[in-house]
CSV table of C-alpha atoms and ligand atoms in Angstrom, one decimal:
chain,number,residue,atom,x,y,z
A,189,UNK,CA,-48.8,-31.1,-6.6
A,190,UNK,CA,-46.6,-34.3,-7.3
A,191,UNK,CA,-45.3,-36.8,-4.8
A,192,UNK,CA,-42.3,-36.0,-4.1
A,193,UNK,CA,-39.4,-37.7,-4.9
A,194,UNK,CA,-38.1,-40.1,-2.6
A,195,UNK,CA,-34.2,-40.0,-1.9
A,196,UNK,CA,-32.5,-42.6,0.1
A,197,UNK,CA,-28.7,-41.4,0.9
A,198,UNK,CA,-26.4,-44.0,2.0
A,199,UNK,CA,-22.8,-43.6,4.1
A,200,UNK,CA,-20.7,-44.3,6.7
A,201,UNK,CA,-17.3,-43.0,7.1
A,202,UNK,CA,-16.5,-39.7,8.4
A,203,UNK,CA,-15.6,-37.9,5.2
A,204,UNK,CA,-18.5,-39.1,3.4
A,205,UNK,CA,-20.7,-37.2,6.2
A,206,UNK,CA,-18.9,-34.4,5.8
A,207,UNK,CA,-19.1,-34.6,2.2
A,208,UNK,CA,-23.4,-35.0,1.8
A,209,UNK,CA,-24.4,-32.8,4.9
A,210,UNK,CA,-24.7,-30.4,2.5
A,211,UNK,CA,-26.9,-32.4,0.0
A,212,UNK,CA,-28.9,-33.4,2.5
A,213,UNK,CA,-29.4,-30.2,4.1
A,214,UNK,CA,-30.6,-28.6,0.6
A,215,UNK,CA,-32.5,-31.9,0.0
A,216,UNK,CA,-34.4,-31.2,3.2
A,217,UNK,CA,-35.0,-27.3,2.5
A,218,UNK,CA,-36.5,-28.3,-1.0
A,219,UNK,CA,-40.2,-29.9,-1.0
A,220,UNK,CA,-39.6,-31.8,-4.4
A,221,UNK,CA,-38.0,-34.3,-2.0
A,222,UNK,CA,-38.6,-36.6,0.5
A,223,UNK,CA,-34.8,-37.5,1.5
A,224,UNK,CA,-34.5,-40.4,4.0
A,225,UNK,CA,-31.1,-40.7,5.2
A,226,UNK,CA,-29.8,-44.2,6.0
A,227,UNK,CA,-26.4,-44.5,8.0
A,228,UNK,CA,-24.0,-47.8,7.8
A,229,UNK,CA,-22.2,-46.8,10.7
A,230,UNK,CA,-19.0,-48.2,9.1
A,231,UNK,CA,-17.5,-45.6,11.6
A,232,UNK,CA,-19.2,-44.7,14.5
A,233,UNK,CA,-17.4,-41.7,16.9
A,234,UNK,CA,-16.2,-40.2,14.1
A,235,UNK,CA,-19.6,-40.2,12.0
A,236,UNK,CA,-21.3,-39.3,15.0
A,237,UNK,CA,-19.1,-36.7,15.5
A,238,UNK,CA,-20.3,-35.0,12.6
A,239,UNK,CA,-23.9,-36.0,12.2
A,240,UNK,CA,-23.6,-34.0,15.6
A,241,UNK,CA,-22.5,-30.6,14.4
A,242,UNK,CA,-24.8,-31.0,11.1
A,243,UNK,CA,-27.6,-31.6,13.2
A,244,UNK,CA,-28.3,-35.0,10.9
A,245,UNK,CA,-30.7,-37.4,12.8
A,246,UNK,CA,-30.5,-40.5,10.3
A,247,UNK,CA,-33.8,-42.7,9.9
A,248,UNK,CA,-31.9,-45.8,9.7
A,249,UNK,CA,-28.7,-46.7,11.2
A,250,UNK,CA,-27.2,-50.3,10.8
A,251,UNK,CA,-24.1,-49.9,13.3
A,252,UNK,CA,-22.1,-52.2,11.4
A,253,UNK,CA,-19.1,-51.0,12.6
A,254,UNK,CA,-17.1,-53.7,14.5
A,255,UNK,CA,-13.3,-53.0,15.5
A,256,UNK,CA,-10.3,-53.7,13.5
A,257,UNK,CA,-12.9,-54.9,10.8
A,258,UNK,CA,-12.0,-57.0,7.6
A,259,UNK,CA,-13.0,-55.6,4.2
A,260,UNK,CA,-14.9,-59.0,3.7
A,261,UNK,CA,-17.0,-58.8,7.1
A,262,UNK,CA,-17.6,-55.2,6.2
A,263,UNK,CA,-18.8,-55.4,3.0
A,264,UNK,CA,-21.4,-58.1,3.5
A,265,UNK,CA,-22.7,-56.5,6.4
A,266,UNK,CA,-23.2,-53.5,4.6
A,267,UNK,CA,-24.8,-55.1,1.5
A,268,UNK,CA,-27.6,-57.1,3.4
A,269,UNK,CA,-28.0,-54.5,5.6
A,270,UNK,CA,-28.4,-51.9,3.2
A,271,UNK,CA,-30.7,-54.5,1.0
A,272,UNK,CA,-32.9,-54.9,4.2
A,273,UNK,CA,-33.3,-50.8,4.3
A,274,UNK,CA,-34.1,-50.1,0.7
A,275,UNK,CA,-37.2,-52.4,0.7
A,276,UNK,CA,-38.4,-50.9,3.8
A,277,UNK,CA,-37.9,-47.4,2.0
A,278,UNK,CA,-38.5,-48.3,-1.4
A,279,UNK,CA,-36.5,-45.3,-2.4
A,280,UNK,CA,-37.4,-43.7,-6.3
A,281,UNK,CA,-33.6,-43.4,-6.5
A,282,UNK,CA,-30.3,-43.1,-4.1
A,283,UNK,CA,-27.2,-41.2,-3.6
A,284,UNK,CA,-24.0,-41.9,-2.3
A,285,UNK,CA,-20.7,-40.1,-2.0
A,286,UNK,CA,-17.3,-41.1,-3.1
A,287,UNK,CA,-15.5,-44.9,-2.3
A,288,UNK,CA,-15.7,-46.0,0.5
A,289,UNK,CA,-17.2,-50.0,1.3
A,290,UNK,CA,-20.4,-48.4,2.4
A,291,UNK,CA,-21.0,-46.0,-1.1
A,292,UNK,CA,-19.7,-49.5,-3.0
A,293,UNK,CA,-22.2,-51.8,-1.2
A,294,UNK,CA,-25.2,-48.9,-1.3
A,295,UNK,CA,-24.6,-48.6,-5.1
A,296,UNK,CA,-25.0,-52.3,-5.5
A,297,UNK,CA,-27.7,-52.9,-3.1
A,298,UNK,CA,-29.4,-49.8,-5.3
A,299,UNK,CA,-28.5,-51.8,-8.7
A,300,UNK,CA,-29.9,-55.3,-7.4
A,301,UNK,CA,-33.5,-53.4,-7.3
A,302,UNK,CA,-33.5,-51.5,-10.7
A,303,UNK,CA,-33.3,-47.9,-8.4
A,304,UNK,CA,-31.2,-45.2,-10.1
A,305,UNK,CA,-28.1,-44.9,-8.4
A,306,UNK,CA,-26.3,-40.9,-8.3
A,307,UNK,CA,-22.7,-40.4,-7.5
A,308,UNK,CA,-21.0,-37.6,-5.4
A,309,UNK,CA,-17.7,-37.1,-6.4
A,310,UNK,CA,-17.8,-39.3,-9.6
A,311,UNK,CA,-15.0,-39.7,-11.7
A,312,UNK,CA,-12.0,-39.3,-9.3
A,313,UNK,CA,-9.0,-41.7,-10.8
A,314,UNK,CA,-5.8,-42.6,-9.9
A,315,UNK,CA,-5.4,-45.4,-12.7
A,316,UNK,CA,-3.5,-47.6,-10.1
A,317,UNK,CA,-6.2,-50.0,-8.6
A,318,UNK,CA,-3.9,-50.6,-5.4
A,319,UNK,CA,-3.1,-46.4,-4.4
A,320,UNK,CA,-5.6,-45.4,-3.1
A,321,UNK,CA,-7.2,-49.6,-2.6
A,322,UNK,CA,-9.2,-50.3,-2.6
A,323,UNK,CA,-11.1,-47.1,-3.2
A,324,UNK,CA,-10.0,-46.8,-6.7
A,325,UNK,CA,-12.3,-50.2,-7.5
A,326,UNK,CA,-15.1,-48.7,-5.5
A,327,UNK,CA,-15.0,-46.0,-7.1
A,328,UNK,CA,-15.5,-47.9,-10.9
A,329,UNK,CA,-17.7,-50.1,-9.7
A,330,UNK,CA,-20.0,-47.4,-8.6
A,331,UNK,CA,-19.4,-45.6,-11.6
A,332,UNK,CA,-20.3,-48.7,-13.8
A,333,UNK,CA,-24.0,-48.1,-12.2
A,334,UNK,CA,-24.6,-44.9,-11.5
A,335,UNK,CA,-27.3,-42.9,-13.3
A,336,UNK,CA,-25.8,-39.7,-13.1
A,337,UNK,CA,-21.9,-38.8,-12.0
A,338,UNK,CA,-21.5,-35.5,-10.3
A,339,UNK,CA,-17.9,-35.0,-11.2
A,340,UNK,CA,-16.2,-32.5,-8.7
A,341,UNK,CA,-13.9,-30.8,-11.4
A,342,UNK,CA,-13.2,-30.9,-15.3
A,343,UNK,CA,-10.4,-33.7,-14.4
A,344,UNK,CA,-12.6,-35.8,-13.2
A,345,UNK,CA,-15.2,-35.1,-16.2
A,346,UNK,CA,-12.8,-36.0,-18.2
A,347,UNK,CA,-11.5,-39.0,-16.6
A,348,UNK,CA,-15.6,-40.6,-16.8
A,349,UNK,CA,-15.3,-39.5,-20.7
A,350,UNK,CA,-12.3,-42.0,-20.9
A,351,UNK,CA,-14.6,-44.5,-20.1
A,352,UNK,CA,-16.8,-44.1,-22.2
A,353,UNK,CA,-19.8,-43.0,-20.2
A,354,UNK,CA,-22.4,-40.7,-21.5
A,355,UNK,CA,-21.3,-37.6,-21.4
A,356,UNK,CA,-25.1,-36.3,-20.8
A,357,UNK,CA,-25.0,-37.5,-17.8
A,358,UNK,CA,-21.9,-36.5,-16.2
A,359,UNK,CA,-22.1,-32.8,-14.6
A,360,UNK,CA,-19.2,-31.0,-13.0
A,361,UNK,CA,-20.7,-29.7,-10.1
A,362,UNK,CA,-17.4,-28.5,-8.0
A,363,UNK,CA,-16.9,-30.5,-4.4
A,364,UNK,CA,-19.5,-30.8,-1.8
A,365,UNK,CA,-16.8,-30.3,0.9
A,366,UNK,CA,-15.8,-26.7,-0.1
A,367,UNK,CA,-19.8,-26.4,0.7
A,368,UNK,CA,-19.3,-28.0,4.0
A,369,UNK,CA,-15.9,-25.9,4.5
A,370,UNK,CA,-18.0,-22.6,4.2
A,371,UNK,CA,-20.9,-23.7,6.4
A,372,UNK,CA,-18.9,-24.6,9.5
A,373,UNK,CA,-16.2,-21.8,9.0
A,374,UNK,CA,-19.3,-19.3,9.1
A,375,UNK,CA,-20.5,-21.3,12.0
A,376,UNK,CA,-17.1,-21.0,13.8
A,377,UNK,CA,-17.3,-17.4,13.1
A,378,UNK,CA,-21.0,-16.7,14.6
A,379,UNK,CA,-20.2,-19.2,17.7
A,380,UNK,CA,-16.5,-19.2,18.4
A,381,UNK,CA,-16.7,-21.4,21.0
A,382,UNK,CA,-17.7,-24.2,18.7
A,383,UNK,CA,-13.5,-24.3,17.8
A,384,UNK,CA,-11.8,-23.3,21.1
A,385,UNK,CA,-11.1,-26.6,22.5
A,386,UNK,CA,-7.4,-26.4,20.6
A,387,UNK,CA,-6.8,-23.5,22.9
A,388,UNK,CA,-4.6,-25.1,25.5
A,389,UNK,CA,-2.2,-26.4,22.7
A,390,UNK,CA,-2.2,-23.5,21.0
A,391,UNK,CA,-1.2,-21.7,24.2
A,392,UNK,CA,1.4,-25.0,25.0
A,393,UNK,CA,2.8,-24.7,21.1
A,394,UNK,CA,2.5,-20.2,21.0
A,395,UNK,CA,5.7,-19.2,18.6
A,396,UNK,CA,6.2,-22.3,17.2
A,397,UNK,CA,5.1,-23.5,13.5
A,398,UNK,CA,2.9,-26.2,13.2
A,399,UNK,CA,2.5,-29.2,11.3
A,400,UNK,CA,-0.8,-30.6,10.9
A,401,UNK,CA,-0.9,-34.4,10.6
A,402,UNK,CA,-3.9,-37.0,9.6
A,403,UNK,CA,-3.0,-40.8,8.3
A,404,UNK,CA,-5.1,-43.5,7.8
A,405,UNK,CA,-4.7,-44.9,4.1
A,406,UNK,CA,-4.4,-49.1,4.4
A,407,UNK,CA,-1.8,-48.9,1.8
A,408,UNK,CA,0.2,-47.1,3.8
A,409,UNK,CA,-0.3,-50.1,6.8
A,410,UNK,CA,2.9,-51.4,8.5
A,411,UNK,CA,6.4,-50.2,7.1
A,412,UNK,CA,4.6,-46.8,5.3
A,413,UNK,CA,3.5,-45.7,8.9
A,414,UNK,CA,6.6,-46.5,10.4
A,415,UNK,CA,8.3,-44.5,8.2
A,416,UNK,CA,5.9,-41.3,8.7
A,417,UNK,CA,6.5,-41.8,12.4
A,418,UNK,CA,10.5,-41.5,12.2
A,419,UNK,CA,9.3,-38.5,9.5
A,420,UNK,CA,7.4,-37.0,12.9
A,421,UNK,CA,10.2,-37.3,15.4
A,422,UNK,CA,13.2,-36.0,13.2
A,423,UNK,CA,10.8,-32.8,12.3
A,424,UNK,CA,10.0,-32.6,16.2
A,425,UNK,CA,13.4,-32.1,16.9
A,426,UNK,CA,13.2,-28.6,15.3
A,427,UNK,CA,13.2,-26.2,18.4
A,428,UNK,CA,11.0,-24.3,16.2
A,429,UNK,CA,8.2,-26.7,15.3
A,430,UNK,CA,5.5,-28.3,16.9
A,431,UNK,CA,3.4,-31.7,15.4
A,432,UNK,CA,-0.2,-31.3,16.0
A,433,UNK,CA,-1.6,-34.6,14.8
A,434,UNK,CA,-5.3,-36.3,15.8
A,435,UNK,CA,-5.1,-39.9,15.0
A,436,UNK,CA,-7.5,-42.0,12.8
A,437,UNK,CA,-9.3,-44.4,15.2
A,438,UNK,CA,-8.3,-47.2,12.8
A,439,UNK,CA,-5.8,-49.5,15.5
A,440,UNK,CA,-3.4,-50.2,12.4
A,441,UNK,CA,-2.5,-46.4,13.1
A,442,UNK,CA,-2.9,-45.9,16.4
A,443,UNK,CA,-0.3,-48.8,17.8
A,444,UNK,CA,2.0,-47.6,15.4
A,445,UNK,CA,1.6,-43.8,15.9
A,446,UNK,CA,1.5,-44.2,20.3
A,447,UNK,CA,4.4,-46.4,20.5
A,448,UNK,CA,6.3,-44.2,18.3
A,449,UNK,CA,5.2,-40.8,19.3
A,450,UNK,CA,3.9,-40.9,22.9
A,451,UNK,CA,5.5,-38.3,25.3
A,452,UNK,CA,7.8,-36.1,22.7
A,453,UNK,CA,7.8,-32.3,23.5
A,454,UNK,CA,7.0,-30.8,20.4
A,455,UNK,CA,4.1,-33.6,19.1
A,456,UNK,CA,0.4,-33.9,20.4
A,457,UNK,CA,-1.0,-36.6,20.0
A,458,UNK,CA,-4.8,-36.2,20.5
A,459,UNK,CA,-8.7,-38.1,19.2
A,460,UNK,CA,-10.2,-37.4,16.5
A,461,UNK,CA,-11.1,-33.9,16.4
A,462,UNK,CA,-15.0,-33.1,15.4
A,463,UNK,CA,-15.2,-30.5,11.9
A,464,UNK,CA,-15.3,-27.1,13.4
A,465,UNK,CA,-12.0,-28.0,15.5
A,466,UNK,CA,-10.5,-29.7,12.9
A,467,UNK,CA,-11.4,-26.0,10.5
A,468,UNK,CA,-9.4,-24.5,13.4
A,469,UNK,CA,-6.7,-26.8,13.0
A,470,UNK,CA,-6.2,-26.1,9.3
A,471,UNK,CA,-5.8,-22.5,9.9
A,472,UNK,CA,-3.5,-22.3,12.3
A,473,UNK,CA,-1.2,-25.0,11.1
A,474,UNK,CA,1.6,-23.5,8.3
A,475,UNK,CA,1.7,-27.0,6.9
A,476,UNK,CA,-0.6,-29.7,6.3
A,477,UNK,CA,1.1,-33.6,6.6
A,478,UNK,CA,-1.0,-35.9,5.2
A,479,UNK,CA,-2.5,-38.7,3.3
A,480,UNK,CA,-6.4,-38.3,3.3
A,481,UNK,CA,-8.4,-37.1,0.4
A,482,UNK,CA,-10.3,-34.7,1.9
A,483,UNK,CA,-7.3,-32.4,3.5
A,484,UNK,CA,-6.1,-32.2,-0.4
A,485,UNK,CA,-9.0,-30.1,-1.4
A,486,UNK,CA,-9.5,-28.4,1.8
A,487,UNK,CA,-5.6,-27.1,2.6
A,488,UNK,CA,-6.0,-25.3,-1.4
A,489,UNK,CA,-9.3,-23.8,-0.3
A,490,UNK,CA,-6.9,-22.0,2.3
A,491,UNK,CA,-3.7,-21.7,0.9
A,492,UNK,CA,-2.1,-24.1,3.4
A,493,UNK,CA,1.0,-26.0,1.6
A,494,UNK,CA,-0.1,-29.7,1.6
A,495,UNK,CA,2.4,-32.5,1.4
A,496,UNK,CA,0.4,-35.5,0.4
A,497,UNK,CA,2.1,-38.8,1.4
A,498,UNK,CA,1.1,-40.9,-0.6
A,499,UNK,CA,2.2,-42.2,-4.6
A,500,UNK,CA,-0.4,-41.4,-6.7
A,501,UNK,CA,-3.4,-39.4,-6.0
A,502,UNK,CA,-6.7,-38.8,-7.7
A,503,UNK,CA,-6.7,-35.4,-7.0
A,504,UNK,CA,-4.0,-33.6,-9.3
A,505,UNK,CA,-5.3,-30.0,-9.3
A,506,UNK,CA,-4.2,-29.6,-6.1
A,507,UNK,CA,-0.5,-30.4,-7.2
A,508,UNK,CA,-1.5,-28.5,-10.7
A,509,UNK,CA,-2.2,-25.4,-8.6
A,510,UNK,CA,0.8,-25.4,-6.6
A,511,UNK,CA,-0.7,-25.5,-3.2
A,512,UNK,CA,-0.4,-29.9,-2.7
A,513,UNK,CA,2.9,-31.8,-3.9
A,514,UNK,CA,3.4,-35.9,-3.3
A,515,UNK,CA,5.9,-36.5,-1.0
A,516,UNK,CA,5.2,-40.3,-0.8
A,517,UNK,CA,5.7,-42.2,2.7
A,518,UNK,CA,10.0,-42.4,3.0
A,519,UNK,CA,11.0,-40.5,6.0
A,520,UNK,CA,13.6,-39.2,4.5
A,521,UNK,CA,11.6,-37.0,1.6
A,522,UNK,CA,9.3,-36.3,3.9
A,523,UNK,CA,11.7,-34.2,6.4
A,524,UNK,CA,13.5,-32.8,3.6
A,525,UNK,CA,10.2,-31.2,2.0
A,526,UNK,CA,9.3,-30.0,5.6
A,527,UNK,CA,12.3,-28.5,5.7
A,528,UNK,CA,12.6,-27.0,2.4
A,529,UNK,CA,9.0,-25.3,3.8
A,530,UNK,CA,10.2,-24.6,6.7
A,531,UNK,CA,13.2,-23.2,5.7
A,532,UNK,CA,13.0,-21.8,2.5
A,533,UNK,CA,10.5,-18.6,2.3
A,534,UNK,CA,10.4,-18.5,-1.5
A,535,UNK,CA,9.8,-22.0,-1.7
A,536,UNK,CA,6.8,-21.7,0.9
A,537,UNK,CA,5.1,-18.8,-0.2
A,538,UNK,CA,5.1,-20.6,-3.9
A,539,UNK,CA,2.3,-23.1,-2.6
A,540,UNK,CA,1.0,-20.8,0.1
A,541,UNK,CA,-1.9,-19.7,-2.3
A,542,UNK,CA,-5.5,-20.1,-2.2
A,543,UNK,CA,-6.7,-22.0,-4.5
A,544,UNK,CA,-9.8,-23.5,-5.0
A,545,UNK,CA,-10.3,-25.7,-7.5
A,546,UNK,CA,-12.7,-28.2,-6.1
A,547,UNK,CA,-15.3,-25.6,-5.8
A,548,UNK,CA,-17.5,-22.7,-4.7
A,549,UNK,CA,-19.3,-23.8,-2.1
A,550,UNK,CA,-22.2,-24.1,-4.4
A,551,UNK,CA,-21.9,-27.7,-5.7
A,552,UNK,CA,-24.7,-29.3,-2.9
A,553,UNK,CA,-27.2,-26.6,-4.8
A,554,UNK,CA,-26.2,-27.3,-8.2
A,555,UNK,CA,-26.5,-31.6,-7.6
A,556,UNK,CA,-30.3,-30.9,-6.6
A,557,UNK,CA,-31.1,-28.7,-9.1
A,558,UNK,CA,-29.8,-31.8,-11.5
A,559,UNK,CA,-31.8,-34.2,-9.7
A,560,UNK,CA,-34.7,-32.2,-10.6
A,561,UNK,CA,-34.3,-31.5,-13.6
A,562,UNK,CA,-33.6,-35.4,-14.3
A,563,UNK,CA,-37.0,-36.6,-12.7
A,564,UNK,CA,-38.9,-33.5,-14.3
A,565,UNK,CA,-39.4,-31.3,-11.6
A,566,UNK,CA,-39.6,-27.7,-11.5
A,567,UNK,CA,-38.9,-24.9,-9.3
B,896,UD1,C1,-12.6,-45.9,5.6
B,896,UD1,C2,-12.7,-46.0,4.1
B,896,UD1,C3,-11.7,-45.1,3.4
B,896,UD1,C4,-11.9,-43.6,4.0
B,896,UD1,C5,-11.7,-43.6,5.5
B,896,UD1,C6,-11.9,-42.3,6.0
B,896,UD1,C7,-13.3,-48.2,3.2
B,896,UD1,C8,-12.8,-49.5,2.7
B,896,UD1,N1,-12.3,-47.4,3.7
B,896,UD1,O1,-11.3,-46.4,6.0
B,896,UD1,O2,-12.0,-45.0,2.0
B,896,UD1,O3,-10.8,-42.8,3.4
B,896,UD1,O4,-12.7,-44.5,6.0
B,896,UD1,O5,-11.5,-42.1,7.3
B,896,UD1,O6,-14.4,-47.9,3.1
B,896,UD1,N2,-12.7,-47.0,13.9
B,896,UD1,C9,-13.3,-46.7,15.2
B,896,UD1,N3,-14.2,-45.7,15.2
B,896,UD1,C10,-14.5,-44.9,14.2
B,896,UD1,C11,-13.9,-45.2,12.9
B,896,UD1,C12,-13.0,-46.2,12.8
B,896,UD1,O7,-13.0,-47.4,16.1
B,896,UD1,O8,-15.3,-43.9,14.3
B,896,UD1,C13,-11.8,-48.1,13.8
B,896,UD1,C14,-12.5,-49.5,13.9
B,896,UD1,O9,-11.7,-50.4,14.6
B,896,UD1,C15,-12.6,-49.9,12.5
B,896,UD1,C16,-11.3,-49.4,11.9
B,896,UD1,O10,-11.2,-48.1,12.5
B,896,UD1,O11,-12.7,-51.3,12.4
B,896,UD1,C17,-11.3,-49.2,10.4
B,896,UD1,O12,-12.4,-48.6,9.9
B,896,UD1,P1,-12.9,-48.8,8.3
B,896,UD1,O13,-14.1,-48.0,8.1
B,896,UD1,O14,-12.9,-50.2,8.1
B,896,UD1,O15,-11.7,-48.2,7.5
B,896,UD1,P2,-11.0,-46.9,7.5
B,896,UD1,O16,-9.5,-47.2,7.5
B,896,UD1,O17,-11.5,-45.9,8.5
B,897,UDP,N1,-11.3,-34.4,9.6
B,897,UDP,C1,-11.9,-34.1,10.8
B,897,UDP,N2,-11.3,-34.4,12.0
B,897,UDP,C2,-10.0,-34.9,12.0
B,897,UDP,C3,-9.4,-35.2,10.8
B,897,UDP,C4,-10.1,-35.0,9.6
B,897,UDP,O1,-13.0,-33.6,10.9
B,897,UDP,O2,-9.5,-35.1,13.1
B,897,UDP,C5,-12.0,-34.2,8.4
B,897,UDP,C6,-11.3,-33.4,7.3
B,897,UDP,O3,-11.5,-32.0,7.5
B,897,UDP,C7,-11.8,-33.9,6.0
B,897,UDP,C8,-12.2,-35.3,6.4
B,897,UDP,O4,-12.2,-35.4,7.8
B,897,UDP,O5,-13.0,-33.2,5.6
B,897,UDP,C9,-11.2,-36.3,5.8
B,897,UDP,O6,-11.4,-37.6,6.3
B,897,UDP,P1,-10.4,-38.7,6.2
B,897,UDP,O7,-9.0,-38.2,6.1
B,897,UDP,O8,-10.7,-39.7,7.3
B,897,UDP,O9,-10.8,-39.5,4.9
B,897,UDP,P2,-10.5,-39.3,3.3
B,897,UDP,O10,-10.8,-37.9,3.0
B,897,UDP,O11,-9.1,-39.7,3.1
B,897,UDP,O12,-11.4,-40.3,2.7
């Protein structure tokens, strides 16, 4: 029998673990592959948090998180750190996931040895190199290097064809998190416990509607979080309504979001919740608030409305569907959508639709059969 292949995957952030536990779990199930798993640490608790509940012991771990850090310390933390780990591995050929600094630095790190770099969730675009920023230049550079570009959805195909790159290479695969989104719902469902820790607020909140909340986009630092803040108080007010919203670890959010929000009836502020909790909180919310990535394509999945607050966003088949709309960050839109929502049955039960077109929950399967078949490997 061959060698097999060696496969070093590279992240950091929370959503990017969420995003290749899947991968890695099929890597490791599949003896064509020896997949090594090297973590930047760009986040800790909230990477740890999953690596936890995936049961994901990485080989290498860099910690390079430090708080309140600067894109420029990041990145060349990452880069030589990264460097340092790929000629201990000597890897036949690496993976990352997404945009983030650490899937940036790992593609480059991969390019500066000649190793074939593959991309999770390649071709996402917004065409506006400051919304989301600086993801949207990760994201190209990665793409200028990648060997092949797992492309969640047709869109995003597409979007890769634009720039010219071969289209033999580019396979739309769905998106890995509908895979994750499966696996810990089914693991909610055989181990409840794993989601009950929302029970007390559930009780505290029983008849109201709630409003699930994440924010954490840098362009939305400053006056962009003020305003969703003032958009979180005015909806609060509603007898009727209760804010359930775990707040990003980044401090640019957190000052803003405790001075603002502390002590109001109706609005819980709480940590970071791990995945299964945070699966909870998705289904018993009516409404998703939000401007992360990975609540677009997970509210669809289960016909939650999603107001996206944010300009742009590389993600248009949720809004094509019906199920996401962009609401931007002024206060004032944002509490009349909620309302209209909230108020309006017709208008609510328009978006209130599964959809699900980032995927089957078959993408992490269909990315190693790829790999396979590109280094020549059979079944
Ligand atoms: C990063 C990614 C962003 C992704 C987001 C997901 C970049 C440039 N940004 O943004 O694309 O959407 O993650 O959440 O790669 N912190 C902690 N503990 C944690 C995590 C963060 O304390 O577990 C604090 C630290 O003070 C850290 C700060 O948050 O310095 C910012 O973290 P960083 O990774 O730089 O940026 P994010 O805004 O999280
Ligand atoms: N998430 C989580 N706990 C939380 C908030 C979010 O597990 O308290 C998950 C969420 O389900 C999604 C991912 O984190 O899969 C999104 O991460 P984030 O919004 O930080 O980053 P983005 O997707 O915008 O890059």
């Amino acid at each position: 029998m061959t060698q097999p292949t060696r496969i070093l995957v590279i992240f950091g952030t929370r959503p990017e673990a969420i995003k290749l536990f899947p991968v890695i779990h099929a890597l490791k199930a599949d003896p064509r592959f020896e997949c090594v798993v090297c973590v930047s640490a760009q986040h800790r608790q909230m990477l740890d948090q999953v690596l936890d509940i995936a049961r994901i012991v990485p080989d290498h771990d860099l910690d390079v998180m430090q708080p309140d850090q600067t894109l420029d310390a990041l990145t060349a933390s990452l880069l030589t750190g990264i460097g340092k780990v790929m000629d201990q591995v000597k890897p036949d050929r690496v993976i990352v996931q997404g945009d983030t600094a650490t899937a940036m630095s790992g593609a480059l790190a991969a390019y500066y040895r000649k190793v074939p770099v593959d991309h999770v969730e390649a071709g996402l675009r917004s065409n506006n190199i400051y919304h989301p920023w600086p993801e949207e230049v990760n994201r190209k550079i990665i793409g200028a290097m990648a060997r092949l570009h797992f492309a969640p959805t047709e869109t995003s195909a597409t979007a890769l064809a634009k720039e010219n790159v071969d289209p033999a290479r580019v396979h739309v695969t769905g998106n890995t998190v509908i895979d994750a989104l499966h696996w810990v719902s089914a693991r909610i469902e055989a181990q409840p416990h794993l989601a009950a820790g929302l029970a007390d607020l559930e009780a505290r909140f029983a008849g109201k509607r709630i409003i699930g909340v994440t924010s954490h986009r840098r362009e939305n630092f400053g006056e962009g979080m003020e305003q969703i803040a003032t958009a979180i108080r005015r909806i609060a007010e509603r007898p009727d309504t209760a804010v359930i919203f775990p707040v990003h670890l980044n401090p640019n959010v957190r000052r803003v979001m405790n001075e603002r929000l502390s002590g109001l009836d109706n609005v819980a502020l709480i940590e970071p919740l791990d995945y299964p909790h945070f699966a909870r909180l998705l289904n018993i919310a009516e409404i998703m608030l939000t401007d992360s990535g990975g609540v677009q394509e997970e509210a669809p999945a289960l016909g939650k409305p999603v107001l996206v607050m944010r300009e742009t966003t590389e993600r248009p088949e949720g809004v094509e569907a019906g199920t996401a709309k962009l609401v931007g960050t002024s206060a004032e839109t944002i509490v009349t959508e909620i309302s209209t929502l909230l108020d309006d049955t017709v208008a609510y039960e328009a978006m209130a639709r599964a959809h699900n077109p980032f995927g089957d929950g078959q993408s992490a399967r269909r990315i190693v059969e790829l790999l396979a078949n590109e280094i020549g490997q059979e079944a």
